[in-house]
Coordinates of C-alpha atoms in Angstrom, one line a residue:
X6 CA 18.9 -21.9 117.0
X7 CA 15.3 -22.0 117.7
X8 CA 14.1 -22.6 114.2
X9 CA 15.2 -23.0 110.8
X10 CA 13.3 -21.6 107.8
X11 CA 16.0 -19.2 106.1
X12 CA 19.6 -18.2 106.4
X13 CA 18.3 -15.5 108.8
X14 CA 17.9 -18.2 111.4
X15 CA 21.9 -19.1 111.2
X16 CA 23.9 -16.7 113.5
X17 CA 27.2 -17.9 111.9
X18 CA 27.2 -19.2 108.2
X19 CA 30.8 -20.3 108.4
X20 CA 30.5 -21.8 111.7
X21 CA 27.9 -24.2 110.7
X22 CA 29.5 -24.7 107.4
X23 CA 32.3 -25.8 109.5
X24 CA 30.4 -27.9 111.9
X25 CA 28.7 -29.9 108.9
X26 CA 32.1 -30.7 107.5
X27 CA 33.4 -31.8 110.8
X28 CA 30.3 -34.1 111.1
X29 CA 31.1 -35.6 107.7
X30 CA 34.6 -36.7 109.0
X31 CA 32.6 -38.4 111.7
X32 CA 28.9 -38.8 111.3
X33 CA 28.4 -40.7 114.5
X34 CA 30.1 -38.3 116.8
X35 CA 26.8 -37.1 118.5
X36 CA 24.9 -40.4 118.5
X37 CA 23.3 -39.8 122.1
X38 CA 22.4 -35.8 121.5
X39 CA 18.8 -36.8 120.5
X40 CA 18.4 -39.5 122.8
X41 CA 14.8 -39.6 124.0
X42 CA 13.4 -36.9 121.5
X43 CA 11.5 -37.4 118.3
X44 CA 11.5 -35.5 115.1
X45 CA 8.4 -35.4 113.1
X46 CA 9.0 -35.4 109.3
X47 CA 5.8 -34.1 107.6
X48 CA 6.1 -34.6 103.7
X49 CA 3.2 -32.8 101.9
X50 CA 5.0 -33.3 98.5
X51 CA 7.2 -36.0 96.9
X52 CA 10.8 -36.4 98.1
X53 CA 14.0 -38.4 97.8
X54 CA 16.9 -36.6 98.9
X55 CA 15.2 -34.6 101.5
X56 CA 13.5 -37.4 102.9
X57 CA 16.3 -39.8 103.2
X58 CA 19.1 -37.3 104.0
X59 CA 16.9 -36.1 107.0
X60 CA 16.1 -39.5 108.2
X61 CA 19.8 -40.5 108.1
X62 CA 20.9 -37.1 109.8
X63 CA 18.3 -37.7 112.6
X64 CA 19.4 -41.5 113.1
X65 CA 23.0 -40.3 113.4
X66 CA 21.9 -38.0 116.5
X67 CA 20.0 -40.8 118.1
X68 CA 16.5 -39.1 117.4
X69 CA 13.7 -41.2 117.1
X70 CA 12.0 -40.4 113.5
X71 CA 8.2 -40.2 112.6
X72 CA 7.8 -39.9 108.9
X73 CA 4.4 -38.9 107.6
X74 CA 3.6 -38.7 104.0
X75 CA 0.6 -36.3 104.6
X76 CA -0.8 -36.0 101.0
X77 CA -1.3 -39.8 100.9
X78 CA -1.3 -41.1 104.5
X79 CA -3.3 -38.4 106.6
X80 CA -6.8 -36.8 106.0
X81 CA -7.2 -34.2 103.5
X82 CA -6.3 -31.0 105.0
X83 CA -7.7 -27.7 105.1
X84 CA -5.4 -24.7 105.0
X85 CA -7.8 -21.6 104.7
X86 CA -8.7 -19.9 108.1
X87 CA -12.4 -19.5 108.8
X88 CA -13.2 -22.6 106.2
X89 CA -16.6 -24.1 106.3
X90 CA -15.4 -27.7 105.9
X91 CA -18.3 -29.3 104.1
X92 CA -16.3 -30.7 101.2
X93 CA -13.2 -32.8 100.8
X94 CA -11.1 -31.7 103.6
X95 CA -11.4 -33.7 106.8
X96 CA -9.0 -32.1 109.0
X97 CA -7.7 -28.5 109.5
X98 CA -4.0 -28.1 109.6
X99 CA -3.8 -26.2 112.7
X100 CA -5.4 -29.1 114.4
X101 CA -2.9 -31.2 112.7
X102 CA -0.2 -29.2 114.0
X103 CA -1.5 -29.2 117.5
X104 CA -1.5 -32.7 117.6
X105 CA 2.1 -33.1 116.4
X106 CA 3.0 -30.7 119.0
X107 CA 2.1 -33.6 121.5
X108 CA 3.9 -36.2 119.5
X109 CA 7.3 -34.4 118.5
X110 CA 10.0 -32.4 119.9
X111 CA 10.9 -31.0 116.4
X112 CA 8.5 -30.6 113.6
X113 CA 10.0 -30.6 110.0
X114 CA 7.9 -30.0 107.0
X115 CA 8.2 -29.8 103.2
X116 CA 5.6 -28.1 101.2
X117 CA 5.7 -26.7 97.5
X118 CA 4.5 -23.6 96.1
X119 CA 0.8 -24.2 94.8
X120 CA 1.8 -21.9 91.8
X121 CA -1.6 -20.7 91.6
X122 CA -1.7 -17.8 94.0
X123 CA 1.1 -15.6 94.1
X124 CA 0.0 -13.9 97.2
X125 CA -0.4 -17.5 98.9
X126 CA 2.8 -18.5 97.9
X127 CA 4.9 -15.4 98.5
X128 CA 3.2 -15.3 102.0
X129 CA 4.0 -18.9 102.7
X130 CA 0.5 -20.0 103.3
X131 CA 1.2 -23.7 104.6
X132 CA 4.7 -22.9 106.5
X133 CA 3.5 -19.9 108.2
X134 CA 0.7 -21.9 109.8
X135 CA 3.4 -24.2 111.1
X136 CA 5.2 -21.5 112.5
X137 CA 2.2 -19.9 114.0
X138 CA 0.8 -23.2 115.5
X139 CA 3.9 -25.3 116.5
X140 CA 5.1 -25.0 120.1
X141 CA 8.1 -26.9 119.2
X142 CA 11.0 -25.9 116.8
X143 CA 10.1 -25.9 113.2
X144 CA 12.6 -26.8 110.5
X145 CA 11.8 -26.0 106.7
X146 CA 12.5 -29.3 104.3
X147 CA 11.4 -26.8 101.7
X148 CA 8.6 -24.2 101.4
X149 CA 6.8 -22.2 98.7
X150 CA 9.9 -19.8 98.5
X151 CA 13.0 -21.4 100.1
X152 CA 14.8 -24.5 100.3
X153 CA 17.2 -23.8 103.1
X154 CA 18.5 -27.1 103.6
X155 CA 19.5 -27.6 100.2
X156 CA 21.1 -24.1 100.3
X157 CA 23.5 -25.0 103.2
X158 CA 24.4 -28.3 101.5
X159 CA 25.3 -25.9 98.5
X160 CA 27.5 -23.8 100.8
X161 CA 29.3 -26.7 102.1
X162 CA 30.0 -28.2 98.5
X163 CA 31.3 -25.0 97.2
X164 CA 33.5 -24.7 100.4
X165 CA 34.9 -28.1 99.7
X166 CA 35.8 -27.5 96.2
X167 CA 37.3 -24.1 96.6
X168 CA 40.9 -23.6 97.9
X169 CA 42.0 -20.4 96.3
X170 CA 42.6 -17.0 98.0
X171 CA 40.4 -15.2 95.7
X172 CA 36.6 -15.0 95.7
X173 CA 34.9 -17.7 93.5
X174 CA 32.7 -16.7 90.6
X175 CA 29.5 -18.2 90.9
X176 CA 26.6 -18.1 88.3
X177 CA 23.1 -19.4 89.0
X178 CA 21.6 -20.0 85.5
X179 CA 18.2 -20.7 84.4
X180 CA 17.7 -24.0 82.5
X181 CA 14.7 -25.4 80.2
X182 CA 11.8 -27.3 81.5
X183 CA 8.8 -29.1 80.3
X184 CA 6.1 -27.3 83.0
X185 CA 6.4 -24.2 85.4
X186 CA 8.5 -25.1 88.2
X187 CA 8.5 -23.1 91.4
X188 CA 11.5 -20.6 92.6
X189 CA 12.3 -22.1 96.0
X190 CA 15.7 -23.1 95.0
X191 CA 16.6 -20.3 93.0
X192 CA 15.5 -17.7 95.7
X193 CA 17.3 -19.9 98.3
X194 CA 20.6 -20.2 96.4
X195 CA 20.8 -16.6 95.7
X196 CA 19.9 -15.7 99.3
X197 CA 22.5 -17.7 100.8
X198 CA 25.2 -16.9 98.4
X199 CA 24.9 -13.3 99.3
X200 CA 26.0 -14.5 102.8
X201 CA 29.0 -16.5 101.4
X202 CA 32.2 -14.8 100.1
X203 CA 31.5 -15.3 96.3
X204 CA 31.0 -13.1 93.4
X205 CA 27.5 -14.1 92.2
X206 CA 25.7 -13.4 89.0
X207 CA 22.3 -14.8 87.9
X208 CA 21.7 -15.8 84.4
X209 CA 18.0 -16.1 82.9
X210 CA 16.0 -15.2 79.9
X211 CA 14.1 -12.1 79.8
X212 CA 10.9 -12.4 81.7
X213 CA 12.4 -15.0 84.2
X214 CA 13.9 -12.6 86.8
X215 CA 13.5 -14.0 90.2
X216 CA 11.8 -12.0 93.1
X217 CA 14.0 -9.0 94.0
X218 CA 13.3 -9.6 97.9
X219 CA 15.9 -12.5 97.5
X220 CA 18.2 -11.5 94.6
X221 CA 18.6 -7.9 95.9
X222 CA 21.5 -6.2 94.1
X223 CA 22.8 -9.2 92.5
X224 CA 23.7 -8.6 88.8
X225 CA 21.1 -10.3 86.4
X226 CA 22.3 -11.2 83.0
X227 CA 20.0 -12.2 80.1
X228 CA 22.9 -13.8 77.9
X229 CA 24.1 -17.3 79.3
X230 CA 27.4 -17.0 77.4
X231 CA 28.2 -13.8 78.8
X232 CA 27.4 -14.9 82.3
X233 CA 29.4 -18.1 82.0
X234 CA 32.7 -16.4 81.0
X235 CA 35.4 -17.5 83.6
X236 CA 33.2 -18.6 86.4
X237 CA 34.1 -21.2 88.7
X238 CA 30.9 -23.0 89.8
X239 CA 27.7 -23.2 88.0
X240 CA 24.3 -23.8 89.5
X241 CA 21.7 -25.0 87.2
X242 CA 18.1 -25.0 87.9
X243 CA 14.9 -23.9 86.2
X244 CA 12.1 -21.5 87.4
X245 CA 9.0 -20.1 85.8
X246 CA 8.3 -16.4 85.7
X247 CA 7.7 -14.3 88.9
X248 CA 6.4 -11.2 87.4
X249 CA 3.8 -13.0 85.1
X250 CA 3.4 -15.7 87.9
X251 CA 4.1 -19.2 86.8
X252 CA 4.3 -18.5 83.4
X253 CA 6.5 -19.7 80.9
X254 CA 7.5 -17.0 78.4
X255 CA 8.8 -18.2 75.1
X256 CA 12.7 -18.7 75.0
X257 CA 14.5 -18.8 71.6
X258 CA 17.8 -19.4 72.7
X259 CA 19.3 -22.9 73.7
X260 CA 19.8 -22.6 77.6
X261 CA 20.6 -26.1 78.1
X262 CA 24.4 -26.4 79.5
X263 CA 26.6 -28.4 77.4
X264 CA 30.5 -29.3 77.5
X265 CA 30.9 -26.6 74.7
X266 CA 29.4 -24.0 76.8
X267 CA 31.9 -25.3 79.9
X268 CA 34.8 -24.1 77.5
X269 CA 33.9 -20.6 78.1
X270 CA 34.5 -21.1 82.1
X271 CA 37.3 -21.5 84.3
X272 CA 36.8 -25.2 84.2
X273 CA 33.6 -24.6 86.2
X274 CA 32.4 -27.1 88.6
X275 CA 28.7 -28.0 88.0
X276 CA 25.9 -28.1 90.4
X277 CA 22.2 -29.2 90.6
X278 CA 20.0 -29.9 93.4
X279 CA 18.4 -32.8 91.6
X280 CA 16.0 -34.4 90.5
X281 CA 17.1 -33.3 86.9
X282 CA 15.7 -33.9 83.5
X283 CA 18.4 -35.1 81.4
X284 CA 19.0 -33.5 78.2
X285 CA 16.4 -30.9 78.9
X286 CA 18.0 -28.9 81.9
X287 CA 21.2 -30.7 81.6
X288 CA 23.0 -32.9 79.1
X289 CA 24.3 -36.2 79.8
X290 CA 27.8 -35.1 79.0
X291 CA 27.9 -32.6 81.7
X292 CA 25.8 -34.6 84.3
X293 CA 28.3 -37.6 83.7
X294 CA 31.3 -35.6 83.2
X295 CA 34.1 -34.8 85.4
X296 CA 33.1 -31.3 86.2
X297 CA 29.9 -32.4 87.8
X298 CA 29.9 -32.3 91.7
X299 CA 26.0 -32.8 91.5
X300 CA 26.1 -36.1 93.6
X301 CA 28.6 -34.8 96.1
X302 CA 26.0 -32.0 96.6
X303 CA 23.5 -34.8 97.3
X304 CA 25.6 -36.5 99.8
X305 CA 26.2 -33.2 101.3
X306 CA 22.3 -32.8 102.2
X307 CA 22.8 -35.3 105.1
X308 CA 25.4 -33.4 106.8
X309 CA 23.4 -30.0 106.1
X310 CA 20.4 -31.5 107.8
X311 CA 22.5 -32.9 110.7
X312 CA 24.2 -29.7 111.6
X313 CA 20.7 -27.9 111.6
X314 CA 19.3 -30.8 113.7
X315 CA 22.2 -30.5 116.2
X316 CA 22.0 -27.0 116.6
X317 CA 18.3 -27.1 117.3
X318 CA 19.1 -30.2 119.9
X319 CA 21.6 -27.8 121.5
X320 CA 18.5 -25.4 122.2
X321 CA 16.3 -28.3 123.5
X322 CA 19.0 -29.7 125.6
X323 CA 20.0 -26.4 127.4

């Protein structure tokens, strides 16, 4: 593995899931693998699980970890090519990346969608610059359109919780929110589930369909109760409109998941990437109930990161 920004960078999904589960059994099995190498974790946005799980995963492999909260601790960055930097920006992103190349053996970066320009977000205006200017492997800790380490953790979690012979039925369901939320988690989950042996449907209100480049031919249902019928796993996430970019079309129905709605399922396990706005996206009764595997997901963020870092180190050490 030479980089990790999407499921297309994974040669064999089942093999990396298996590797992650083996790491979970013995997280310190490769403590010398990263000896003498440094990973730079660059955060352009807030983070809890991604930051801590990445640090733990790197340390478990013996990597030295440099963490940069770029939005607070670095110079104001300029991202536009050809910019005349006579304003608030002090350092161009390509200059920063060229310095990071000299300090780090691996660069991992987290950046969100700006939610202002659809073109900039779809074209990954920030992550693409890291891919263009980095001379070392680049790992996405989330980007404008995808959250691949989260999605790998989701695949691991579903694998752990499914032991039947038939394909599990999985629904990705939209949830309410107080502000426009980016599409990265929804896009990524849809993309990765299409590489898993599952039956996937997406449930969202009219006006909230995700980008077809990610959902492809996955069935989209605009009635949540219909979508939840007999499902085995429910992934709850909010996102704003893609077609009317970053808008929040009015929704009359109540899309918050409750125990009453779970009665329509096959005792479905409930998933969410966190953070979650309780009693807006998810009710307390579901978050804290026996169907929730949300904290198991969060723990698996360590092992998804460690499996990816280990594969990258295989390439560097070869």
